[in-house]
Short mmCIF file of C-alpha atoms in Angstrom, two decimals:
data_model
loop_
_atom_site.label_atom_id
_atom_site.label_comp_id
_atom_site.label_asym_id
_atom_site.label_seq_id
_atom_site.Cartn_x
_atom_site.Cartn_y
_atom_site.Cartn_z
CA UNK V 7 -78.46 -97.04 99.35
CA UNK V 8 -74.75 -95.97 99.94
CA UNK V 9 -73.68 -95.86 96.76
CA UNK V 10 -72.78 -98.63 97.94
CA UNK V 11 -73.79 -97.33 100.89
CA UNK V 12 -74.21 -98.06 100.28
CA UNK V 13 -72.27 -95.57 101.24
CA UNK V 14 -70.14 -96.28 99.01
CA UNK V 15 -68.51 -93.95 96.63
CA UNK V 16 -70.13 -94.04 93.21
CA UNK V 17 -68.68 -94.56 89.82
CA UNK V 18 -69.88 -92.07 87.26
CA UNK V 19 -70.89 -93.35 83.87
CA UNK V 20 -74.54 -94.07 83.38
CA UNK V 21 -75.48 -92.39 86.61
CA UNK V 22 -77.72 -94.42 88.81
CA UNK V 23 -78.97 -93.48 92.21
CA UNK V 24 -78.42 -95.80 95.44
CA UNK V 25 -79.59 -96.67 97.78
CA UNK V 26 -83.75 -94.80 100.15
CA UNK V 27 -90.32 -92.34 103.77
CA UNK V 28 -93.17 -91.02 105.09
CA UNK V 29 -96.60 -92.53 105.94
CA UNK V 30 -98.36 -95.85 105.40
CA UNK V 31 -101.17 -96.33 102.92
CA UNK V 32 -104.17 -98.57 103.29
CA UNK V 33 -104.19 -99.62 99.69
CA UNK V 34 -101.61 -100.24 96.99
CA UNK V 35 -104.25 -99.61 94.31
CA UNK V 36 -103.78 -95.85 94.69
CA UNK V 37 -100.17 -96.27 93.51
CA UNK V 38 -101.02 -97.66 90.09
CA UNK V 39 -99.21 -94.67 88.60
CA UNK V 40 -102.02 -94.20 86.10
CA UNK V 41 -100.46 -96.62 83.64
CA UNK V 42 -103.50 -96.63 81.41
CA UNK V 43 -102.47 -99.90 79.81
CA UNK V 44 -105.27 -102.10 78.62
CA UNK V 45 -102.94 -105.10 78.29
CA UNK V 46 -103.03 -105.14 74.51
CA UNK V 47 -99.32 -104.70 73.97
CA UNK V 48 -96.76 -107.39 74.76
CA UNK V 49 -95.86 -106.70 78.33
CA UNK V 50 -92.09 -107.05 78.02
CA UNK V 51 -89.70 -104.28 79.06
CA UNK V 52 -86.14 -104.45 77.69
CA UNK V 53 -83.46 -102.71 79.77
CA UNK V 54 -79.67 -102.43 80.24
CA UNK V 55 -77.78 -102.66 83.51
CA UNK V 56 -74.51 -100.93 84.26
CA UNK V 57 -72.84 -104.07 85.63
CA UNK V 58 -73.47 -107.56 86.98
CA UNK V 59 -75.36 -108.09 90.27
CA UNK V 60 -72.77 -108.65 93.02
CA UNK V 61 -75.15 -110.34 95.46
CA UNK V 62 -78.76 -111.35 95.81
CA UNK V 63 -78.40 -112.17 99.48
CA UNK V 64 -80.35 -109.47 101.38
CA UNK V 65 -78.08 -109.94 104.41
CA UNK V 66 -74.96 -109.24 102.35
CA UNK V 67 -76.05 -106.83 99.61
CA UNK V 68 -74.43 -103.39 99.93
CA UNK V 69 -74.77 -101.91 96.47
CA UNK V 70 -77.34 -100.33 94.23
CA UNK V 71 -77.76 -103.30 91.86
CA UNK V 72 -78.25 -105.82 94.62
CA UNK V 73 -80.93 -103.81 96.38
CA UNK V 74 -82.64 -103.02 93.03
CA UNK V 75 -83.21 -106.67 92.15
CA UNK V 76 -83.93 -107.71 95.76
CA UNK V 77 -86.66 -105.07 95.77
CA UNK V 78 -88.16 -106.38 92.54
CA UNK V 79 -88.24 -110.01 93.69
CA UNK V 80 -88.75 -109.84 97.47
CA UNK V 81 -91.26 -107.93 99.55
CA UNK V 82 -90.82 -106.68 103.07
CA UNK V 83 -93.26 -105.31 105.55
CA UNK V 84 -93.90 -102.37 103.32
CA UNK V 85 -92.73 -101.06 99.93
CA UNK V 86 -92.50 -97.67 98.21
CA UNK V 87 -95.25 -96.54 95.88
CA UNK V 88 -95.70 -93.42 93.79
CA UNK V 89 -94.15 -90.25 95.24
CA UNK V 90 -92.40 -92.33 97.90
CA UNK V 91 -95.64 -93.14 99.62
CA UNK V 92 -95.30 -96.21 101.88
CA UNK V 93 -97.83 -98.81 100.82
CA UNK V 94 -98.79 -102.29 101.99
CA UNK V 95 -96.35 -105.12 101.50
CA UNK V 96 -96.49 -108.28 103.58
CA UNK V 97 -97.77 -106.12 106.40
CA UNK V 98 -101.32 -104.76 106.15
CA UNK V 99 -101.21 -102.55 109.22
CA UNK V 100 -99.22 -101.75 112.31
CA UNK V 101 -99.64 -100.31 115.74
CA UNK V 102 -97.12 -98.24 117.70
CA UNK V 103 -96.98 -98.14 121.48
CA UNK V 104 -97.38 -94.86 123.35
CA UNK V 105 -93.69 -94.63 124.01
CA UNK V 106 -92.96 -95.30 120.28
CA UNK V 107 -90.70 -98.21 121.15
CA UNK V 108 -92.86 -101.21 120.23
CA UNK V 109 -94.20 -101.72 116.72
CA UNK V 110 -96.67 -104.51 116.10
CA UNK V 111 -97.14 -105.49 112.44
CA UNK V 112 -100.08 -107.60 111.21
CA UNK V 113 -99.16 -109.69 108.18
CA UNK V 114 -101.34 -110.79 105.35
CA UNK V 115 -102.07 -114.53 105.26
CA UNK V 116 -102.16 -114.88 101.45
CA UNK V 117 -98.51 -114.22 100.77
CA UNK V 118 -96.37 -117.19 99.70
CA UNK V 119 -92.82 -117.89 98.58
CA UNK V 120 -92.24 -119.08 95.03
CA UNK V 121 -91.91 -122.66 96.38
CA UNK V 122 -95.43 -122.42 97.84
CA UNK V 123 -94.32 -121.94 101.50
CA UNK V 124 -96.29 -119.21 103.36
CA UNK V 125 -94.54 -115.98 104.21
CA UNK V 126 -94.73 -115.73 108.01
CA UNK V 127 -93.50 -113.61 110.91
CA UNK V 128 -90.74 -116.19 111.48
CA UNK V 129 -89.22 -115.26 108.11
CA UNK V 130 -88.70 -111.70 109.25
CA UNK V 131 -87.26 -112.79 112.61
CA UNK V 132 -84.79 -115.16 110.90
CA UNK V 133 -83.74 -112.58 108.28
CA UNK V 134 -83.13 -109.73 110.76
CA UNK V 135 -81.18 -112.01 113.15
CA UNK V 136 -79.13 -113.33 110.27
CA UNK V 137 -78.25 -109.78 109.10
CA UNK V 138 -77.06 -108.67 112.59
CA UNK V 139 -75.20 -111.90 113.39
CA UNK V 140 -71.46 -111.16 113.37
CA UNK V 141 -70.88 -114.58 111.80
CA UNK V 142 -72.82 -113.47 108.70
CA UNK V 143 -70.40 -110.65 107.99
CA UNK V 144 -73.13 -108.17 106.91
CA UNK V 145 -72.12 -104.57 106.30
CA UNK V 146 -75.66 -103.26 106.25
CA UNK V 147 -77.10 -105.29 109.13
CA UNK V 148 -75.16 -103.36 111.75
CA UNK V 149 -75.32 -100.11 109.83
CA UNK V 150 -79.13 -100.15 109.61
CA UNK V 151 -79.95 -101.85 112.94
CA UNK V 152 -77.38 -100.61 115.46
CA UNK V 153 -78.95 -98.00 117.72
CA UNK V 154 -82.32 -98.72 116.07
CA UNK V 155 -83.42 -102.29 116.88
CA UNK V 156 -83.14 -103.19 120.57
CA UNK V 157 -79.84 -104.97 121.41
CA UNK V 158 -78.56 -104.81 117.83
CA UNK V 159 -75.33 -103.01 118.76
CA UNK V 160 -74.51 -105.48 121.54
CA UNK V 161 -75.27 -108.42 119.24
CA UNK V 162 -73.11 -107.07 116.42
CA UNK V 163 -70.31 -106.65 118.96
CA UNK V 164 -70.73 -110.31 120.07
CA UNK V 165 -71.86 -109.22 123.50
CA UNK V 166 -75.38 -110.77 123.30
CA UNK V 167 -76.87 -113.73 121.37
CA UNK V 168 -78.87 -113.01 118.23
CA UNK V 169 -82.02 -114.29 119.97
CA UNK V 170 -81.95 -111.08 122.04
CA UNK V 171 -82.60 -108.91 118.98
CA UNK V 172 -85.75 -106.79 119.36
CA UNK V 173 -87.92 -108.73 116.95
CA UNK V 174 -90.30 -111.54 117.84
CA UNK V 175 -92.99 -113.57 116.14
CA UNK V 176 -96.06 -113.23 118.36
CA UNK V 177 -97.71 -115.76 116.12
CA UNK V 178 -97.34 -116.80 112.48
CA UNK V 179 -98.75 -113.50 111.18
CA UNK V 180 -97.79 -110.96 113.86
CA UNK V 181 -94.35 -109.42 114.08
CA UNK V 182 -93.42 -107.39 117.18
CA UNK V 183 -90.39 -105.08 116.88
CA UNK V 184 -88.86 -103.34 119.87
CA UNK V 185 -86.69 -100.31 119.18
CA UNK V 186 -83.69 -99.12 121.11
CA UNK V 187 -85.20 -95.64 121.12
CA UNK V 188 -87.96 -93.87 119.15
CA UNK V 189 -86.96 -93.72 115.50
CA UNK V 190 -88.91 -91.14 113.49
CA UNK V 191 -88.03 -92.73 110.15
CA UNK V 192 -88.48 -96.37 111.22
CA UNK V 193 -91.49 -97.02 108.96
CA UNK V 194 -89.42 -96.06 105.90
CA UNK V 195 -86.61 -98.44 107.06
CA UNK V 196 -89.06 -101.37 106.69
CA UNK V 197 -89.00 -100.81 102.93
CA UNK V 198 -85.23 -101.27 102.70
CA UNK V 199 -83.52 -104.38 101.40
CA UNK V 200 -81.76 -105.32 104.63
CA UNK V 201 -85.10 -105.83 106.33
CA UNK V 202 -86.57 -108.20 103.73
CA UNK V 203 -87.74 -111.66 104.93
CA UNK V 204 -85.94 -114.96 104.30
CA UNK V 205 -87.26 -118.50 104.37
CA UNK V 206 -84.98 -120.22 106.90
CA UNK V 207 -85.56 -123.76 105.66
CA UNK V 208 -84.68 -122.84 102.08
CA UNK V 209 -81.70 -120.69 102.93
CA UNK V 210 -80.15 -123.30 105.20
CA UNK V 211 -80.85 -126.13 102.76
CA UNK V 212 -78.86 -124.27 100.08
CA UNK V 213 -75.90 -123.52 102.33
CA UNK V 214 -73.11 -121.69 100.58
CA UNK V 215 -74.98 -121.92 97.32
CA UNK V 216 -77.80 -119.72 98.59
CA UNK V 217 -78.38 -116.60 96.44
CA UNK V 218 -75.67 -117.54 93.92
CA UNK V 219 -78.06 -118.31 91.08
CA UNK V 220 -81.74 -118.21 90.10
CA UNK V 221 -82.12 -121.82 91.18
CA UNK V 222 -80.90 -120.89 94.64
CA UNK V 223 -83.33 -118.04 95.23
CA UNK V 224 -86.90 -117.72 96.40
CA UNK V 225 -89.26 -114.85 95.58
CA UNK V 226 -92.26 -113.44 97.37
CA UNK V 227 -92.47 -110.18 95.40
CA UNK V 228 -93.86 -109.00 92.05
CA UNK V 229 -91.13 -110.74 89.97
CA UNK V 230 -88.78 -113.72 89.96
CA UNK V 231 -85.17 -113.49 88.86
CA UNK V 232 -84.44 -115.98 86.05
CA UNK V 233 -81.39 -117.02 84.01
CA UNK V 234 -79.04 -115.41 86.54
CA UNK V 235 -75.88 -116.26 88.40
CA UNK V 236 -73.14 -114.00 89.81
CA UNK V 237 -71.19 -114.07 86.54
CA UNK V 238 -73.91 -113.64 83.95
CA UNK V 239 -74.15 -110.53 81.77
CA UNK V 240 -77.85 -110.99 80.99
CA UNK V 241 -80.87 -112.11 82.97
CA UNK V 242 -84.61 -111.71 83.18
CA UNK V 243 -87.28 -110.80 85.63
CA UNK V 244 -90.55 -112.67 85.03
CA UNK V 245 -93.89 -111.99 86.66
CA UNK V 246 -94.42 -113.98 89.84
CA UNK V 247 -97.88 -115.44 89.41
CA UNK V 248 -97.88 -116.52 93.08
CA UNK V 249 -97.41 -112.97 94.30
CA UNK V 250 -100.29 -111.91 96.49
CA UNK V 251 -100.96 -108.86 94.39
CA UNK V 252 -100.18 -110.38 91.00
CA UNK V 253 -103.31 -108.87 89.45
CA UNK V 254 -101.75 -105.41 89.77
CA UNK V 255 -98.58 -106.39 87.94
CA UNK V 256 -98.88 -105.77 84.19
CA UNK V 257 -95.35 -106.61 83.01
CA UNK V 258 -94.82 -110.26 82.14
CA UNK V 259 -91.08 -109.99 81.63
CA UNK V 260 -88.17 -107.54 82.02
CA UNK V 261 -84.95 -108.39 80.19
CA UNK V 262 -81.51 -107.09 81.16
CA UNK V 263 -78.17 -106.95 79.44
CA UNK V 264 -75.01 -105.52 81.01
CA UNK V 265 -73.96 -102.52 78.92
CA UNK V 266 -71.23 -100.23 80.33
CA UNK V 267 -70.75 -97.99 77.31
CA UNK V 268 -73.49 -95.33 76.92
CA UNK V 269 -72.96 -95.26 73.18
CA UNK V 270 -73.63 -98.96 72.89
CA UNK V 271 -76.79 -98.49 74.94
CA UNK V 272 -77.98 -95.71 72.66
CA UNK V 273 -77.31 -97.83 69.58
CA UNK V 274 -79.44 -100.60 71.05
CA UNK V 275 -82.14 -98.02 71.87
CA UNK V 276 -82.23 -96.71 68.33
CA UNK V 277 -82.50 -100.25 66.97
CA UNK V 278 -85.46 -100.85 69.23
CA UNK V 279 -83.68 -103.54 71.25
CA UNK V 280 -83.92 -101.70 74.57
CA UNK V 281 -86.54 -99.32 75.94
CA UNK V 282 -84.29 -97.05 77.93
CA UNK V 283 -80.72 -95.79 77.58
CA UNK V 284 -78.60 -93.65 79.91
CA UNK V 285 -76.75 -90.75 78.32
CA UNK V 286 -73.23 -89.49 78.92
CA UNK V 287 -72.47 -85.78 78.56
CA UNK V 288 -71.57 -85.93 74.86
CA UNK V 289 -74.71 -87.85 74.07
CA UNK V 290 -76.93 -85.37 75.88
CA UNK V 291 -75.84 -82.72 73.43
CA UNK V 292 -76.95 -84.99 70.60
CA UNK V 293 -80.26 -86.09 72.07
CA UNK V 294 -81.52 -83.24 74.31
CA UNK V 295 -84.07 -82.20 71.66
CA UNK V 296 -85.30 -85.77 71.11
CA UNK V 297 -88.86 -86.29 72.26
CA UNK V 298 -87.73 -89.38 74.20
CA UNK V 299 -85.21 -87.40 76.24
CA UNK V 300 -85.92 -87.39 79.98
CA UNK V 301 -84.08 -85.98 82.96
CA UNK V 302 -84.81 -87.47 86.39
CA UNK V 303 -83.49 -85.59 89.45
CA UNK V 304 -81.79 -87.73 92.09
CA UNK V 305 -81.07 -87.36 95.77
CA UNK V 306 -77.44 -88.52 95.61
CA UNK V 307 -74.74 -86.02 96.50
CA UNK V 308 -71.08 -86.12 95.36
CA UNK V 309 -68.25 -84.38 97.14
CA UNK V 310 -64.57 -84.32 98.13
CA UNK V 311 -63.57 -86.18 101.28
CA UNK V 312 -60.45 -84.79 103.04
CA UNK V 313 -58.38 -87.35 104.91
CA UNK V 314 -56.99 -85.38 107.87
CA UNK V 315 -54.77 -88.28 108.97
CA UNK V 316 -52.53 -88.69 105.88
CA UNK V 317 -51.71 -85.09 105.01
CA UNK V 318 -50.48 -82.27 107.24
CA UNK V 319 -51.98 -79.87 104.74
CA UNK V 320 -55.46 -81.44 104.93
CA UNK V 321 -55.27 -81.40 108.70
CA UNK V 322 -55.36 -77.59 108.36
CA UNK V 323 -58.85 -76.10 108.25
CA UNK V 324 -57.92 -73.18 106.02
CA UNK V 325 -56.34 -75.46 103.44
CA UNK V 326 -59.58 -77.54 103.34
CA UNK V 327 -61.67 -74.38 103.12
CA UNK V 328 -59.54 -73.13 100.23
CA UNK V 329 -59.92 -76.35 98.28
CA UNK V 330 -63.66 -76.30 98.95
CA UNK V 331 -64.01 -72.94 97.12
CA UNK V 332 -61.42 -73.32 94.36
CA UNK V 333 -63.32 -75.15 91.62
CA UNK V 334 -66.17 -74.01 89.38
CA UNK V 335 -69.03 -76.38 90.13
CA UNK V 336 -71.48 -74.77 87.70
CA UNK V 337 -69.11 -75.33 84.78
CA UNK V 338 -68.66 -78.93 85.89
CA UNK V 339 -72.40 -79.72 85.90
CA UNK V 340 -73.05 -77.76 82.70
CA UNK V 341 -70.12 -78.89 80.62
CA UNK V 342 -68.65 -82.12 82.08
CA UNK V 343 -71.81 -83.87 83.30
CA UNK V 344 -74.40 -82.11 81.21
CA UNK V 345 -77.15 -84.43 82.42
CA UNK V 346 -79.36 -82.30 84.65
CA UNK V 347 -77.15 -82.57 87.76
CA UNK V 348 -77.09 -79.43 89.87
CA UNK V 349 -74.49 -77.70 91.95
CA UNK V 350 -74.30 -78.82 95.59
CA UNK V 351 -73.45 -76.25 98.24
CA UNK V 352 -74.37 -78.43 101.21
CA UNK V 353 -74.72 -82.13 102.04
CA UNK V 354 -78.48 -82.80 102.53
CA UNK V 355 -79.88 -82.74 98.97
CA UNK V 356 -82.46 -80.45 97.44
CA UNK V 357 -86.09 -81.65 97.43
CA UNK V 358 -85.38 -84.55 99.75
CA UNK V 359 -87.04 -83.62 103.07
CA UNK V 360 -89.11 -80.69 104.29
CA UNK V 361 -89.01 -78.80 107.57
CA UNK V 362 -91.61 -80.01 110.13
CA UNK V 363 -93.01 -76.50 110.52
CA UNK V 364 -93.90 -74.60 107.34
CA UNK V 365 -92.88 -77.34 104.98
CA UNK V 366 -89.92 -75.47 103.45
CA UNK V 367 -87.32 -77.60 101.71
CA UNK V 368 -84.46 -78.38 104.15
CA UNK V 369 -81.86 -77.39 101.57
CA UNK V 370 -83.45 -74.01 101.00
CA UNK V 371 -83.58 -73.29 104.77
CA UNK V 372 -80.02 -74.44 105.33
CA UNK V 373 -78.87 -72.45 102.31
CA UNK V 374 -75.58 -72.38 100.44
CA UNK V 375 -72.87 -73.31 102.97
CA UNK V 376 -69.86 -73.34 100.66
CA UNK V 377 -69.72 -71.80 97.14
CA UNK V 378 -67.18 -71.29 94.39
CA UNK V 379 -65.11 -68.22 95.27
CA UNK V 380 -61.57 -68.07 93.80
CA UNK V 381 -60.50 -64.86 95.56
CA UNK V 382 -61.58 -66.14 98.96
CA UNK V 383 -60.00 -69.52 98.20
CA UNK V 384 -56.62 -67.89 97.44
CA UNK V 385 -56.65 -65.93 100.73
CA UNK V 386 -57.53 -69.02 102.72
CA UNK V 387 -54.87 -70.98 100.87
CA UNK V 388 -52.16 -68.40 101.67
CA UNK V 389 -53.24 -68.36 105.31
CA UNK V 390 -53.19 -72.14 105.50
CA UNK V 391 -49.72 -72.44 103.89
CA UNK V 392 -48.37 -69.93 106.38
CA UNK V 393 -49.86 -71.89 109.26
CA UNK V 394 -48.21 -75.11 108.20
CA UNK V 395 -44.98 -73.39 107.18
CA UNK V 396 -44.95 -74.52 103.54
CA UNK V 397 -45.00 -72.91 100.14
CA UNK V 398 -46.10 -75.98 98.21
CA UNK V 399 -48.45 -78.94 98.85
CA UNK V 400 -48.73 -82.25 97.03
CA UNK V 401 -51.91 -84.32 97.34
CA UNK V 402 -53.05 -87.65 95.97
CA UNK V 403 -56.56 -87.50 94.45
CA UNK V 404 -58.34 -90.89 94.61
CA UNK V 405 -61.12 -91.24 92.00
CA UNK V 406 -62.80 -93.57 89.53
CA UNK V 407 -61.37 -94.76 86.17
CA UNK V 408 -64.42 -94.53 83.92
CA UNK V 409 -64.27 -92.25 80.89
CA UNK V 410 -66.72 -89.72 82.25
CA UNK V 411 -64.99 -89.93 85.67
CA UNK V 412 -61.61 -89.24 84.09
CA UNK V 413 -62.91 -86.12 82.36
CA UNK V 414 -64.31 -84.83 85.60
CA UNK V 415 -61.24 -85.80 87.65
CA UNK V 416 -58.92 -84.00 85.25
CA UNK V 417 -61.13 -80.92 85.29
CA UNK V 418 -61.21 -80.79 89.07
CA UNK V 419 -57.43 -81.35 89.39
CA UNK V 420 -56.75 -78.59 86.83
CA UNK V 421 -59.08 -76.17 88.62
CA UNK V 422 -57.37 -76.76 91.93
CA UNK V 423 -53.85 -76.46 90.62
CA UNK V 424 -54.72 -73.38 88.58
CA UNK V 425 -56.48 -71.52 91.36
CA UNK V 426 -54.26 -72.54 94.28
CA UNK V 427 -50.66 -71.62 93.60
CA UNK V 428 -48.18 -74.24 94.85
CA UNK V 429 -50.71 -77.13 94.86
CA UNK V 430 -49.85 -80.29 92.96
CA UNK V 431 -52.58 -82.94 92.44
CA UNK V 432 -51.53 -86.51 91.66
CA UNK V 433 -54.50 -88.41 90.19
CA UNK V 434 -54.96 -91.96 91.29
CA UNK V 435 -57.78 -93.35 89.08
CA UNK V 436 -58.67 -96.93 89.92
CA UNK V 437 -61.57 -99.43 89.45
CA UNK V 438 -64.51 -99.18 91.83
CA UNK V 439 -63.68 -102.15 94.06
CA UNK V 440 -60.10 -100.99 94.54
CA UNK V 441 -61.31 -97.50 95.35
CA UNK V 442 -63.61 -98.87 98.05
CA UNK V 443 -60.74 -100.82 99.59
CA UNK V 444 -58.46 -97.81 99.63
CA UNK V 445 -61.21 -95.67 101.12
CA UNK V 446 -62.02 -98.22 103.81
CA UNK V 447 -58.32 -98.37 104.75
CA UNK V 448 -58.08 -94.54 104.67
CA UNK V 449 -55.34 -94.85 102.05
CA UNK V 450 -55.93 -91.60 100.28
CA UNK V 451 -55.55 -87.79 100.72
CA UNK V 452 -58.38 -86.30 98.64
CA UNK V 453 -61.20 -88.55 97.45
CA UNK V 454 -64.17 -88.16 95.14
CA UNK V 455 -67.10 -89.70 96.98
CA UNK V 456 -70.86 -90.06 96.61
CA UNK V 457 -73.75 -90.95 98.89
CA UNK V 458 -77.37 -91.82 98.27
CA UNK V 459 -79.92 -91.87 101.13
CA UNK V 460 -81.12 -95.13 102.76
CA UNK V 461 -84.26 -93.60 104.28
CA UNK V 462 -86.18 -90.34 104.22
CA UNK V 463 -84.41 -88.33 106.91
CA UNK V 464 -81.41 -85.96 107.08
CA UNK V 465 -79.79 -88.37 109.54
CA UNK V 466 -78.96 -90.72 106.66
CA UNK V 467 -76.45 -88.12 105.40
CA UNK V 468 -75.31 -86.41 108.59
CA UNK V 469 -74.65 -89.44 110.77
CA UNK V 470 -71.71 -90.42 108.57
CA UNK V 471 -69.56 -87.74 110.13
CA UNK V 472 -70.05 -88.59 113.75
CA UNK V 473 -66.55 -89.31 115.12
CA UNK V 474 -66.90 -93.05 115.33
CA UNK V 475 -69.09 -93.61 112.30
CA UNK V 476 -68.04 -96.53 110.10
CA UNK V 477 -68.34 -94.21 107.10
CA UNK V 478 -66.32 -91.31 108.51
CA UNK V 479 -62.96 -92.79 107.42
CA UNK V 480 -61.22 -89.42 107.15
CA UNK V 481 -60.25 -88.51 110.70
CA UNK V 482 -62.92 -85.81 111.17
CA UNK V 483 -64.12 -85.18 114.70
CA UNK V 484 -66.06 -82.34 116.29
CA UNK V 485 -67.56 -82.80 119.79
CA UNK V 486 -70.27 -80.21 119.17
CA UNK V 487 -71.27 -81.93 115.97
CA UNK V 488 -71.37 -85.30 117.75
CA UNK V 489 -73.49 -83.85 120.53
CA UNK V 490 -76.03 -82.40 118.10
CA UNK V 491 -76.32 -85.68 116.28
CA UNK V 492 -76.71 -87.51 119.56
CA UNK V 493 -79.47 -85.17 120.67
CA UNK V 494 -81.25 -85.61 117.32
CA UNK V 495 -81.37 -89.32 118.02
CA UNK V 496 -82.26 -89.13 121.73
CA UNK V 497 -83.41 -85.90 123.44
CA UNK V 498 -85.13 -84.49 120.37
CA UNK V 499 -86.35 -87.70 118.78
CA UNK V 500 -89.99 -86.92 119.58
CA UNK V 501 -89.68 -83.19 118.87
CA UNK V 502 -89.38 -82.76 115.12
CA UNK V 503 -88.79 -78.99 115.29
CA UNK V 504 -85.83 -79.24 117.72
CA UNK V 505 -84.51 -82.26 115.87
CA UNK V 506 -84.43 -80.53 112.44
CA UNK V 507 -82.94 -77.43 113.99
CA UNK V 508 -80.16 -79.64 115.31
CA UNK V 509 -79.63 -80.99 111.80
CA UNK V 510 -79.38 -77.43 110.43
CA UNK V 511 -76.84 -76.47 113.04
CA UNK V 512 -74.85 -79.67 112.54
CA UNK V 513 -74.68 -79.23 108.75
CA UNK V 514 -73.36 -75.71 109.24
CA UNK V 515 -70.61 -77.03 111.56
CA UNK V 516 -69.63 -79.62 109.01
CA UNK V 517 -68.86 -76.89 106.51
CA UNK V 518 -67.47 -74.40 108.98
CA UNK V 519 -64.92 -77.17 109.61
CA UNK V 520 -64.63 -77.85 105.87
CA UNK V 521 -64.90 -81.56 106.68
CA UNK V 522 -66.03 -82.23 103.09
CA UNK V 523 -66.42 -80.12 99.93
CA UNK V 524 -69.74 -80.59 98.07
CA UNK V 525 -69.61 -80.79 94.31
CA UNK V 526 -72.98 -81.73 92.77
CA UNK V 527 -76.34 -83.45 93.27
CA UNK V 528 -76.88 -85.97 90.54
CA UNK V 529 -79.58 -86.50 87.91
CA UNK V 530 -80.20 -89.15 85.25
CA UNK V 531 -80.39 -88.14 81.58
CA UNK V 532 -81.98 -90.92 79.57
CA UNK V 533 -83.86 -91.84 76.45
CA UNK V 534 -87.09 -93.60 77.38
CA UNK V 535 -89.61 -95.06 74.97
CA UNK V 536 -92.94 -93.21 75.24
CA UNK V 537 -94.90 -96.47 75.59
CA UNK V 538 -93.16 -97.27 78.91
CA UNK V 539 -95.51 -96.13 81.65
CA UNK V 540 -95.73 -96.35 85.38
CA UNK V 541 -92.07 -96.87 86.24
CA UNK V 542 -91.41 -95.19 89.61
CA UNK V 543 -88.02 -93.60 90.43
CA UNK V 544 -87.49 -93.80 94.15
CA UNK V 545 -85.72 -91.17 96.23
CA UNK V 546 -84.03 -93.89 98.28
CA UNK V 547 -83.70 -97.68 98.44
CA UNK V 548 -84.10 -99.45 95.08
CA UNK V 549 -83.66 -97.04 92.22
CA UNK V 550 -86.76 -98.19 90.29
CA UNK V 551 -90.07 -99.74 91.17
CA UNK V 552 -91.64 -101.85 88.36
CA UNK V 553 -94.66 -103.28 90.13
CA UNK V 554 -96.99 -100.66 88.56
CA UNK V 555 -95.16 -100.37 85.21
CA UNK V 556 -96.66 -101.33 81.86
CA UNK V 557 -96.18 -101.20 78.09
CA UNK V 558 -98.87 -99.16 76.35
CA UNK V 559 -98.28 -99.11 72.59
#
């Protein structure tokens, strides 16, 4: 998920992961996560959420919270099981044509919406067309479908009608998808929120009220969202008894209260009112020895973006290279975050994808592409200043306004000013929505940014810095980089070895150009009650999967 995505830059507080796999399974039973529950305990899980849910419309959702609750209440062709294994959803099987362009999905006939209507192939056709329709105004429809689903790009540019999108209902229970080109990660895309089905009759009957409250939603997944509207600070998920696999679902109810302060969450945890609490850096010191303390690695990466269009200094490669090496990342993750996050010296995260030959971790093979090195930073800085003919540089640093964010922002600003003589950093710390607007409008010099993957492939990170990418937004362009990314999506699409080698080369170019400066790969530090079992943390898409969770007291 972007953080928004998705993309979106992420606010640091109670760190959550966005937005995102591999092969299909014949049975969801194998993903029961060994919960061991005999159903004796009350099956209610009590949780907090970092904020309200902005949207429950799968065509419009573009944030972690929206995709989390869409994933809990709605089921697509497939869903993610344990260890990111793709398991049966509404689809029970699929066939792929020899040229890898046509995917035919067979749907189960026992899936129904919470109003009793059957879930059919037409629901997928309607939903995908709605997401790509320019009139809908979807951010993720074009992002996920353009260049993937046949004719999606032309439709999103208003050059073709939505009926020309490469998805058809062969019959009520057969979906045929035609791709623009072979997509190695397409199966994992089918688990993502943008590709969830919608019941056309229900959506259109609700009009502008659709997805604005529990009464204006339908579910076909493990849970139903209750007591919710776009302004509420508490809501519930309740077991959907009409779900086709309801027998697998142990939890009867999951309660949520919006809690933004980690200390408040911990207080509720200690009182037994919630079963999980995220920890800020200061709380980690207090609870690291607690038997309930858990650290969950994530695949989200945070970094500096350099806007090469607003600053003469940042248009200089040596200035960017100097900044990239002038702050102590290890001290930041150890002392400021203190939650299990690790130093990032590249863009594609550690333990995310493996090389097609040999199975080595991509990050290990690509290596450390930019590291903390004050002496080298100073030399690059002096060279850059000479090239632009200046002795001093002033930069605006756009970042979040949360308490943890402020501590980190001040640390980074101090490091840069201390290690690069003549640099002045002006902090601009603003709320999340304002930061997104400023980023979208390229109204910043230096920006703290974060990205979580949308699918299991390096392309989800590297495609952002293609010249015309909607998430570039910093004036970076390198023809060789663009060509490598193009070949990874065309010439090499059926040759995994060449494709991954192109990714390795492209990532190196990104840091040779100092397009961005990696800071850290995130983790979640939490207190979790020992009786909570079977909750799955996903490496992409919805942060948590509760289908196989249970309470075992």
